[in-house]
């Protein structure tokens, strides 16, 4: 399968990461002796499942070496805009791709076995969208000082992952839904809001389940959606603040 690696974004002066990036792309922030995107690329390139990798948001001269498996597209101005640009390129240049892996460039703790395990759990791709969640327990066991934001469901608390799989054709026809899901990674109520007042009420009463999310999302796009509760916290351990960079710098050395 092919992969879209979203790497756009330069932290502005009011962003907590600006003192570390100083106007450079976030993806080129160094932790553990390498840039964020180098760590992620290393994990993706080692996967037995990954073929072409489309990097959206960086130029090939911005600290990376061009190679046969990398395609560079310019920054489109936002997380999902970059993701859709990558999907569009693959649709136009790599015909026959039924499912694409989308991944953020700021989850440097992922490894090739983690990438392969996530894809394995989605096989044989009977669903059109696979969205990832990590429980508070798994996150805090792996990264005790992560200070992540968690969604409170009925039977667990979860954080949204930065890796998911989608049918590119379905993604294009349901762009607003995927936009909302992506933005809702950090603000859980946005995910509940897109599926109506009943679901929103269940969310506020802490009665919302993973199955509820799957059912209403499936109905919303008229195609099957699967939520993967993934045990490897690395896919949700992104770098949003300086203490995340410090934590991962120590973890990856």
PDB file of C-alpha atoms in Angstrom:
ATOM      1  CA  UNK A   1       0.000   0.000   0.000  1.00  0.00           C
ATOM      2  CA  UNK A   2       1.021   3.617  -0.433  1.00  0.00           C
ATOM      3  CA  UNK A   3       1.410   6.217   2.302  1.00  0.00           C
ATOM      4  CA  UNK A   4       0.701   9.930   2.688  1.00  0.00           C
ATOM      5  CA  UNK A   5       3.027  11.482   5.260  1.00  0.00           C
ATOM      6  CA  UNK A   6       1.706  14.845   6.429  1.00  0.00           C
ATOM      7  CA  UNK A   7       4.636  17.114   7.274  1.00  0.00           C
ATOM      8  CA  UNK A   8       3.424  20.690   6.877  1.00  0.00           C
ATOM      9  CA  UNK A   9       3.324  23.327   9.545  1.00  0.00           C
ATOM     10  CA  UNK A  10       5.777  25.885  10.885  1.00  0.00           C
ATOM     11  CA  UNK A  11       5.011  26.858  14.498  1.00  0.00           C
ATOM     12  CA  UNK A  12       4.233  30.580  14.763  1.00  0.00           C
ATOM     13  CA  UNK A  13       5.774  32.827  17.410  1.00  0.00           C
ATOM     14  CA  UNK A  14       2.802  32.266  19.742  1.00  0.00           C
ATOM     15  CA  UNK A  15       3.167  28.479  19.475  1.00  0.00           C
ATOM     16  CA  UNK A  16       4.824  26.726  22.457  1.00  0.00           C
ATOM     17  CA  UNK A  17       7.195  24.970  20.055  1.00  0.00           C
ATOM     18  CA  UNK A  18       8.478  28.165  18.436  1.00  0.00           C
ATOM     19  CA  UNK A  19      11.488  28.520  20.773  1.00  0.00           C
ATOM     20  CA  UNK A  20      12.602  25.086  19.580  1.00  0.00           C
ATOM     21  CA  UNK A  21      11.827  25.437  15.866  1.00  0.00           C
ATOM     22  CA  UNK A  22      12.579  29.158  15.332  1.00  0.00           C
ATOM     23  CA  UNK A  23      10.417  29.320  12.212  1.00  0.00           C
ATOM     24  CA  UNK A  24      11.594  26.034  10.714  1.00  0.00           C
ATOM     25  CA  UNK A  25       9.108  23.256   9.850  1.00  0.00           C
ATOM     26  CA  UNK A  26       7.980  21.272  12.869  1.00  0.00           C
ATOM     27  CA  UNK A  27       8.840  18.052  11.049  1.00  0.00           C
ATOM     28  CA  UNK A  28      12.525  19.067  11.121  1.00  0.00           C
ATOM     29  CA  UNK A  29      12.638  19.483  14.905  1.00  0.00           C
ATOM     30  CA  UNK A  30      15.349  17.184  16.260  1.00  0.00           C
ATOM     31  CA  UNK A  31      14.676  14.677  19.041  1.00  0.00           C
ATOM     32  CA  UNK A  32      16.775  11.664  19.876  1.00  0.00           C
ATOM     33  CA  UNK A  33      19.519  12.843  17.531  1.00  0.00           C
ATOM     34  CA  UNK A  34      17.329  12.943  14.393  1.00  0.00           C
ATOM     35  CA  UNK A  35      14.474  14.988  12.997  1.00  0.00           C
ATOM     36  CA  UNK A  36      10.902  13.994  13.764  1.00  0.00           C
ATOM     37  CA  UNK A  37      10.244  13.063  10.154  1.00  0.00           C
ATOM     38  CA  UNK A  38      13.461  11.020   9.901  1.00  0.00           C
ATOM     39  CA  UNK A  39      12.250   8.808  12.747  1.00  0.00           C
ATOM     40  CA  UNK A  40       8.857   8.349  11.087  1.00  0.00           C
ATOM     41  CA  UNK A  41      10.334   7.721   7.641  1.00  0.00           C
ATOM     42  CA  UNK A  42      12.646   5.098   9.079  1.00  0.00           C
ATOM     43  CA  UNK A  43       9.670   3.236  10.526  1.00  0.00           C
ATOM     44  CA  UNK A  44       7.616   3.498   7.331  1.00  0.00           C
ATOM     45  CA  UNK A  45      10.423   2.531   4.968  1.00  0.00           C
ATOM     46  CA  UNK A  46      11.093  -0.636   6.914  1.00  0.00           C
ATOM     47  CA  UNK A  47       7.489  -1.828   6.609  1.00  0.00           C
ATOM     48  CA  UNK A  48       6.816  -4.784   4.367  1.00  0.00           C
ATOM     49  CA  UNK A  49       3.521  -3.154   3.367  1.00  0.00           C
ATOM     50  CA  UNK A  50       4.596   0.372   2.364  1.00  0.00           C
ATOM     51  CA  UNK A  51       5.464   1.297  -1.225  1.00  0.00           C
ATOM     52  CA  UNK A  52       5.420   4.936  -2.381  1.00  0.00           C
ATOM     53  CA  UNK A  53       5.557   7.580   0.354  1.00  0.00           C
ATOM     54  CA  UNK A  54       4.123  10.999  -0.499  1.00  0.00           C
ATOM     55  CA  UNK A  55       5.443  13.725   1.804  1.00  0.00           C
ATOM     56  CA  UNK A  56       3.186  16.781   1.833  1.00  0.00           C
ATOM     57  CA  UNK A  57       4.421  20.018   3.356  1.00  0.00           C
ATOM     58  CA  UNK A  58       8.185  19.834   2.868  1.00  0.00           C
ATOM     59  CA  UNK A  59      10.446  20.470  -0.086  1.00  0.00           C
ATOM     60  CA  UNK A  60      13.016  17.802  -0.842  1.00  0.00           C
ATOM     61  CA  UNK A  61      15.797  20.271  -0.107  1.00  0.00           C
ATOM     62  CA  UNK A  62      14.577  20.918   3.449  1.00  0.00           C
ATOM     63  CA  UNK A  63      16.859  18.473   5.162  1.00  0.00           C
ATOM     64  CA  UNK A  64      15.791  15.309   3.352  1.00  0.00           C
ATOM     65  CA  UNK A  65      17.357  13.332   0.540  1.00  0.00           C
ATOM     66  CA  UNK A  66      15.180  12.493  -2.450  1.00  0.00           C
ATOM     67  CA  UNK A  67      14.870   8.803  -3.267  1.00  0.00           C
ATOM     68  CA  UNK A  68      12.754   6.540  -5.430  1.00  0.00           C
ATOM     69  CA  UNK A  69      10.147   5.885  -2.751  1.00  0.00           C
ATOM     70  CA  UNK A  70       9.584   9.561  -1.846  1.00  0.00           C
ATOM     71  CA  UNK A  71       7.363  12.130  -3.564  1.00  0.00           C
ATOM     72  CA  UNK A  72       7.358  15.718  -2.295  1.00  0.00           C
ATOM     73  CA  UNK A  73       4.318  18.004  -2.510  1.00  0.00           C
ATOM     74  CA  UNK A  74       4.127  21.609  -1.225  1.00  0.00           C
ATOM     75  CA  UNK A  75       2.315  22.630   1.945  1.00  0.00           C
ATOM     76  CA  UNK A  76      -1.415  23.132   1.337  1.00  0.00           C
ATOM     77  CA  UNK A  77      -1.979  25.156   4.506  1.00  0.00           C
ATOM     78  CA  UNK A  78      -3.517  22.626   6.874  1.00  0.00           C
ATOM     79  CA  UNK A  79      -3.443  19.086   8.219  1.00  0.00           C
ATOM     80  CA  UNK A  80      -6.270  17.598   6.192  1.00  0.00           C
ATOM     81  CA  UNK A  81      -5.603  19.803   3.136  1.00  0.00           C
ATOM     82  CA  UNK A  82      -2.154  18.241   3.025  1.00  0.00           C
ATOM     83  CA  UNK A  83      -3.614  14.785   3.482  1.00  0.00           C
ATOM     84  CA  UNK A  84      -6.078  15.245   0.643  1.00  0.00           C
ATOM     85  CA  UNK A  85      -3.358  16.630  -1.622  1.00  0.00           C
ATOM     86  CA  UNK A  86      -1.406  13.433  -1.077  1.00  0.00           C
ATOM     87  CA  UNK A  87      -4.466  11.281  -1.740  1.00  0.00           C
ATOM     88  CA  UNK A  88      -5.176  13.217  -4.920  1.00  0.00           C
ATOM     89  CA  UNK A  89      -1.620  12.715  -6.178  1.00  0.00           C
ATOM     90  CA  UNK A  90      -1.799   8.984  -5.526  1.00  0.00           C
ATOM     91  CA  UNK A  91      -5.202   8.721  -7.195  1.00  0.00           C
ATOM     92  CA  UNK A  92      -3.826  10.417 -10.306  1.00  0.00           C
ATOM     93  CA  UNK A  93      -0.442   8.687 -10.385  1.00  0.00           C
ATOM     94  CA  UNK A  94      -0.866   5.315  -8.687  1.00  0.00           C
ATOM     95  CA  UNK A  95      -4.045   3.814 -10.108  1.00  0.00           C
ATOM     96  CA  UNK A  96      -5.625   0.889  -8.348  1.00  0.00           C
ATOM     97  CA  UNK A  97      -4.843   1.889  -4.755  1.00  0.00           C
ATOM     98  CA  UNK A  98      -7.810   0.766  -2.640  1.00  0.00           C
ATOM     99  CA  UNK A  99      -6.491   1.839   0.752  1.00  0.00           C
ATOM    100  CA  UNK A 100      -3.884   4.384   1.752  1.00  0.00           C
ATOM    101  CA  UNK A 101      -2.058   4.807   5.066  1.00  0.00           C
ATOM    102  CA  UNK A 102      -2.079   8.403   6.331  1.00  0.00           C
ATOM    103  CA  UNK A 103       0.448   9.315   8.984  1.00  0.00           C
ATOM    104  CA  UNK A 104       1.638  12.420  10.802  1.00  0.00           C
ATOM    105  CA  UNK A 105       5.332  13.330  10.764  1.00  0.00           C
ATOM    106  CA  UNK A 106       5.435  14.199  14.484  1.00  0.00           C
ATOM    107  CA  UNK A 107       5.096  10.739  16.052  1.00  0.00           C
ATOM    108  CA  UNK A 108       8.806   9.861  16.150  1.00  0.00           C
ATOM    109  CA  UNK A 109       8.516   6.945  18.583  1.00  0.00           C
ATOM    110  CA  UNK A 110       6.779   4.689  16.059  1.00  0.00           C
ATOM    111  CA  UNK A 111       8.763   1.732  14.746  1.00  0.00           C
ATOM    112  CA  UNK A 112       8.450  -0.577  11.765  1.00  0.00           C
ATOM    113  CA  UNK A 113       6.854  -3.380  13.859  1.00  0.00           C
ATOM    114  CA  UNK A 114       4.261  -0.865  15.131  1.00  0.00           C
ATOM    115  CA  UNK A 115       3.437   0.241  11.568  1.00  0.00           C
ATOM    116  CA  UNK A 116       3.153  -3.377  10.427  1.00  0.00           C
ATOM    117  CA  UNK A 117       0.988  -4.299  13.416  1.00  0.00           C
ATOM    118  CA  UNK A 118      -1.435  -1.460  12.782  1.00  0.00           C
ATOM    119  CA  UNK A 119      -1.796  -2.440   9.129  1.00  0.00           C
ATOM    120  CA  UNK A 120      -2.168  -6.101  10.114  1.00  0.00           C
ATOM    121  CA  UNK A 121      -5.067  -5.234  12.424  1.00  0.00           C
ATOM    122  CA  UNK A 122      -6.819  -3.478   9.548  1.00  0.00           C
ATOM    123  CA  UNK A 123      -6.418  -6.339   7.068  1.00  0.00           C
ATOM    124  CA  UNK A 124      -8.109  -7.572   4.902  1.00  0.00           C
ATOM    125  CA  UNK A 125      -9.466  -4.030   4.506  1.00  0.00           C
ATOM    126  CA  UNK A 126     -13.140  -4.935   4.688  1.00  0.00           C
ATOM    127  CA  UNK A 127     -13.896  -1.439   6.032  1.00  0.00           C
ATOM    128  CA  UNK A 128     -13.446   1.826   4.184  1.00  0.00           C
ATOM    129  CA  UNK A 129     -11.940   3.864   7.030  1.00  0.00           C
ATOM    130  CA  UNK A 130      -9.797   2.695   9.953  1.00  0.00           C
ATOM    131  CA  UNK A 131      -9.366   5.216  12.757  1.00  0.00           C
ATOM    132  CA  UNK A 132      -6.992   4.655  15.691  1.00  0.00           C
ATOM    133  CA  UNK A 133      -7.421   5.266  19.417  1.00  0.00           C
ATOM    134  CA  UNK A 134      -5.058   4.601  22.335  1.00  0.00           C
ATOM    135  CA  UNK A 135      -6.287   4.110  25.903  1.00  0.00           C
ATOM    136  CA  UNK A 136      -5.109   6.280  28.774  1.00  0.00           C
ATOM    137  CA  UNK A 137      -3.757   3.151  30.471  1.00  0.00           C
ATOM    138  CA  UNK A 138      -1.590   2.206  27.490  1.00  0.00           C
ATOM    139  CA  UNK A 139      -0.406   5.789  27.006  1.00  0.00           C
ATOM    140  CA  UNK A 140       0.504   6.315  30.643  1.00  0.00           C
ATOM    141  CA  UNK A 141       2.159   2.898  30.911  1.00  0.00           C
ATOM    142  CA  UNK A 142       4.391   3.764  27.958  1.00  0.00           C
ATOM    143  CA  UNK A 143       4.789   7.513  28.549  1.00  0.00           C
ATOM    144  CA  UNK A 144       3.928   8.273  32.208  1.00  0.00           C
ATOM    145  CA  UNK A 145       4.621  11.996  31.842  1.00  0.00           C
ATOM    146  CA  UNK A 146       2.945  12.543  28.471  1.00  0.00           C
ATOM    147  CA  UNK A 147       0.117  14.764  29.800  1.00  0.00           C
ATOM    148  CA  UNK A 148      -2.094  13.932  26.808  1.00  0.00           C
ATOM    149  CA  UNK A 149      -5.729  14.939  26.329  1.00  0.00           C
ATOM    150  CA  UNK A 150      -8.151  12.017  26.615  1.00  0.00           C
ATOM    151  CA  UNK A 151     -11.705  11.360  25.435  1.00  0.00           C
ATOM    152  CA  UNK A 152     -13.908   9.966  28.196  1.00  0.00           C
ATOM    153  CA  UNK A 153     -15.981   7.109  26.812  1.00  0.00           C
ATOM    154  CA  UNK A 154     -18.249   4.786  28.758  1.00  0.00           C
ATOM    155  CA  UNK A 155     -15.664   2.136  29.534  1.00  0.00           C
ATOM    156  CA  UNK A 156     -12.338   3.785  28.810  1.00  0.00           C
ATOM    157  CA  UNK A 157     -10.483   7.020  28.219  1.00  0.00           C
ATOM    158  CA  UNK A 158      -8.743   7.316  24.875  1.00  0.00           C
ATOM    159  CA  UNK A 159      -6.487   9.573  22.843  1.00  0.00           C
ATOM    160  CA  UNK A 160      -6.736   9.900  19.076  1.00  0.00           C
ATOM    161  CA  UNK A 161      -3.941   8.373  17.049  1.00  0.00           C
ATOM    162  CA  UNK A 162      -2.042  10.032  14.216  1.00  0.00           C
ATOM    163  CA  UNK A 163      -2.181   7.059  11.880  1.00  0.00           C
ATOM    164  CA  UNK A 164      -5.223   5.846   9.974  1.00  0.00           C
ATOM    165  CA  UNK A 165      -6.178   4.073   6.774  1.00  0.00           C
ATOM    166  CA  UNK A 166      -8.805   5.132   4.247  1.00  0.00           C
ATOM    167  CA  UNK A 167     -10.072   4.281   0.805  1.00  0.00           C
ATOM    168  CA  UNK A 168      -8.870   7.341  -1.153  1.00  0.00           C
ATOM    169  CA  UNK A 169     -12.026   7.557  -3.258  1.00  0.00           C
ATOM    170  CA  UNK A 170     -14.259   7.469  -0.202  1.00  0.00           C
ATOM    171  CA  UNK A 171     -12.050  10.027   1.522  1.00  0.00           C
ATOM    172  CA  UNK A 172     -12.502  12.503  -1.306  1.00  0.00           C
ATOM    173  CA  UNK A 173     -16.296  12.164  -1.224  1.00  0.00           C
ATOM    174  CA  UNK A 174     -16.449  12.505   2.577  1.00  0.00           C
ATOM    175  CA  UNK A 175     -13.848  15.192   3.106  1.00  0.00           C
ATOM    176  CA  UNK A 176     -15.810  17.107   5.735  1.00  0.00           C
ATOM    177  CA  UNK A 177     -16.224  14.041   7.943  1.00  0.00           C
ATOM    178  CA  UNK A 178     -12.530  13.226   7.844  1.00  0.00           C
ATOM    179  CA  UNK A 179     -11.693  16.883   8.450  1.00  0.00           C
ATOM    180  CA  UNK A 180     -13.832  16.805  11.595  1.00  0.00           C
ATOM    181  CA  UNK A 181     -12.390  13.496  12.768  1.00  0.00           C
ATOM    182  CA  UNK A 182      -8.848  14.782  12.344  1.00  0.00           C
ATOM    183  CA  UNK A 183      -9.549  18.061  14.127  1.00  0.00           C
ATOM    184  CA  UNK A 184     -11.390  16.177  16.853  1.00  0.00           C
ATOM    185  CA  UNK A 185      -8.237  14.343  17.888  1.00  0.00           C
ATOM    186  CA  UNK A 186      -7.556  17.128  20.368  1.00  0.00           C
ATOM    187  CA  UNK A 187     -11.164  18.189  21.097  1.00  0.00           C
ATOM    188  CA  UNK A 188     -13.269  15.099  21.590  1.00  0.00           C
ATOM    189  CA  UNK A 189     -16.641  16.843  21.551  1.00  0.00           C
ATOM    190  CA  UNK A 190     -16.103  17.687  17.879  1.00  0.00           C
ATOM    191  CA  UNK A 191     -16.146  13.993  17.008  1.00  0.00           C
ATOM    192  CA  UNK A 192     -19.417  13.502  18.863  1.00  0.00           C
ATOM    193  CA  UNK A 193     -20.940  16.667  17.404  1.00  0.00           C
ATOM    194  CA  UNK A 194     -20.695  15.510  13.792  1.00  0.00           C
ATOM    195  CA  UNK A 195     -22.951  12.544  14.466  1.00  0.00           C
ATOM    196  CA  UNK A 196     -25.907  14.362  16.007  1.00  0.00           C
ATOM    197  CA  UNK A 197     -27.418  15.466  19.340  1.00  0.00           C
ATOM    198  CA  UNK A 198     -28.135  11.963  20.625  1.00  0.00           C
ATOM    199  CA  UNK A 199     -24.515  10.967  20.306  1.00  0.00           C
ATOM    200  CA  UNK A 200     -23.402  14.307  21.712  1.00  0.00           C
ATOM    201  CA  UNK A 201     -25.610  13.729  24.758  1.00  0.00           C
ATOM    202  CA  UNK A 202     -24.179  10.258  25.247  1.00  0.00           C
ATOM    203  CA  UNK A 203     -20.716  11.767  25.092  1.00  0.00           C
ATOM    204  CA  UNK A 204     -21.443  14.340  27.789  1.00  0.00           C
ATOM    205  CA  UNK A 205     -23.057  11.641  29.956  1.00  0.00           C
ATOM    206  CA  UNK A 206     -19.993   9.450  29.402  1.00  0.00           C
ATOM    207  CA  UNK A 207     -22.091   6.705  27.841  1.00  0.00           C
ATOM    208  CA  UNK A 208     -20.508   6.824  24.398  1.00  0.00           C
ATOM    209  CA  UNK A 209     -18.768   3.617  23.296  1.00  0.00           C
ATOM    210  CA  UNK A 210     -16.361   2.762  20.498  1.00  0.00           C
ATOM    211  CA  UNK A 211     -19.163   0.787  18.873  1.00  0.00           C
ATOM    212  CA  UNK A 212     -21.380   3.887  18.927  1.00  0.00           C
ATOM    213  CA  UNK A 213     -18.694   5.830  17.073  1.00  0.00           C
ATOM    214  CA  UNK A 214     -18.373   3.084  14.466  1.00  0.00           C
ATOM    215  CA  UNK A 215     -22.123   2.796  13.901  1.00  0.00           C
ATOM    216  CA  UNK A 216     -22.855   6.480  13.524  1.00  0.00           C
ATOM    217  CA  UNK A 217     -19.779   7.127  11.380  1.00  0.00           C
ATOM    218  CA  UNK A 218     -20.763   4.208   9.133  1.00  0.00           C
ATOM    219  CA  UNK A 219     -24.267   5.621   8.761  1.00  0.00           C
ATOM    220  CA  UNK A 220     -22.886   9.098   8.152  1.00  0.00           C
ATOM    221  CA  UNK A 221     -20.743   8.101   5.164  1.00  0.00           C
ATOM    222  CA  UNK A 222     -22.824   5.092   4.096  1.00  0.00           C
ATOM    223  CA  UNK A 223     -19.729   2.889   4.199  1.00  0.00           C
ATOM    224  CA  UNK A 224     -18.202   0.727   6.940  1.00  0.00           C
ATOM    225  CA  UNK A 225     -15.898   2.413   9.475  1.00  0.00           C
ATOM    226  CA  UNK A 226     -13.733   0.568  11.980  1.00  0.00           C
ATOM    227  CA  UNK A 227     -12.173   2.073  15.104  1.00  0.00           C
ATOM    228  CA  UNK A 228      -8.971   0.326  16.131  1.00  0.00           C
ATOM    229  CA  UNK A 229      -8.175   0.542  19.844  1.00  0.00           C
ATOM    230  CA  UNK A 230      -4.450   0.118  19.400  1.00  0.00           C
ATOM    231  CA  UNK A 231      -2.177  -0.935  22.287  1.00  0.00           C
ATOM    232  CA  UNK A 232       0.948   0.877  21.078  1.00  0.00           C
ATOM    233  CA  UNK A 233       0.861   4.401  22.483  1.00  0.00           C
ATOM    234  CA  UNK A 234       3.547   5.597  20.093  1.00  0.00           C
ATOM    235  CA  UNK A 235       0.989   6.335  17.360  1.00  0.00           C
ATOM    236  CA  UNK A 236      -0.673   8.927  19.612  1.00  0.00           C
ATOM    237  CA  UNK A 237       2.516  10.365  21.142  1.00  0.00           C
ATOM    238  CA  UNK A 238       2.914  13.425  18.956  1.00  0.00           C
ATOM    239  CA  UNK A 239       5.018  16.492  19.698  1.00  0.00           C
ATOM    240  CA  UNK A 240       2.726  19.401  20.560  1.00  0.00           C
ATOM    241  CA  UNK A 241       4.658  21.076  23.370  1.00  0.00           C
ATOM    242  CA  UNK A 242       8.274  21.446  24.515  1.00  0.00           C
ATOM    243  CA  UNK A 243       7.900  18.853  27.256  1.00  0.00           C
ATOM    244  CA  UNK A 244       6.799  16.302  24.619  1.00  0.00           C
ATOM    245  CA  UNK A 245      10.010  16.998  22.699  1.00  0.00           C
ATOM    246  CA  UNK A 246      12.043  16.667  25.890  1.00  0.00           C
ATOM    247  CA  UNK A 247      10.303  13.420  26.837  1.00  0.00           C
ATOM    248  CA  UNK A 248      10.855  11.887  23.401  1.00  0.00           C
ATOM    249  CA  UNK A 249      14.407  13.178  23.180  1.00  0.00           C
ATOM    250  CA  UNK A 250      15.256  11.093  26.236  1.00  0.00           C
ATOM    251  CA  UNK A 251      13.161   8.136  25.094  1.00  0.00           C
ATOM    252  CA  UNK A 252      14.744   7.866  21.642  1.00  0.00           C
ATOM    253  CA  UNK A 253      18.403   8.349  22.553  1.00  0.00           C
TER     254      UNK A 253
END
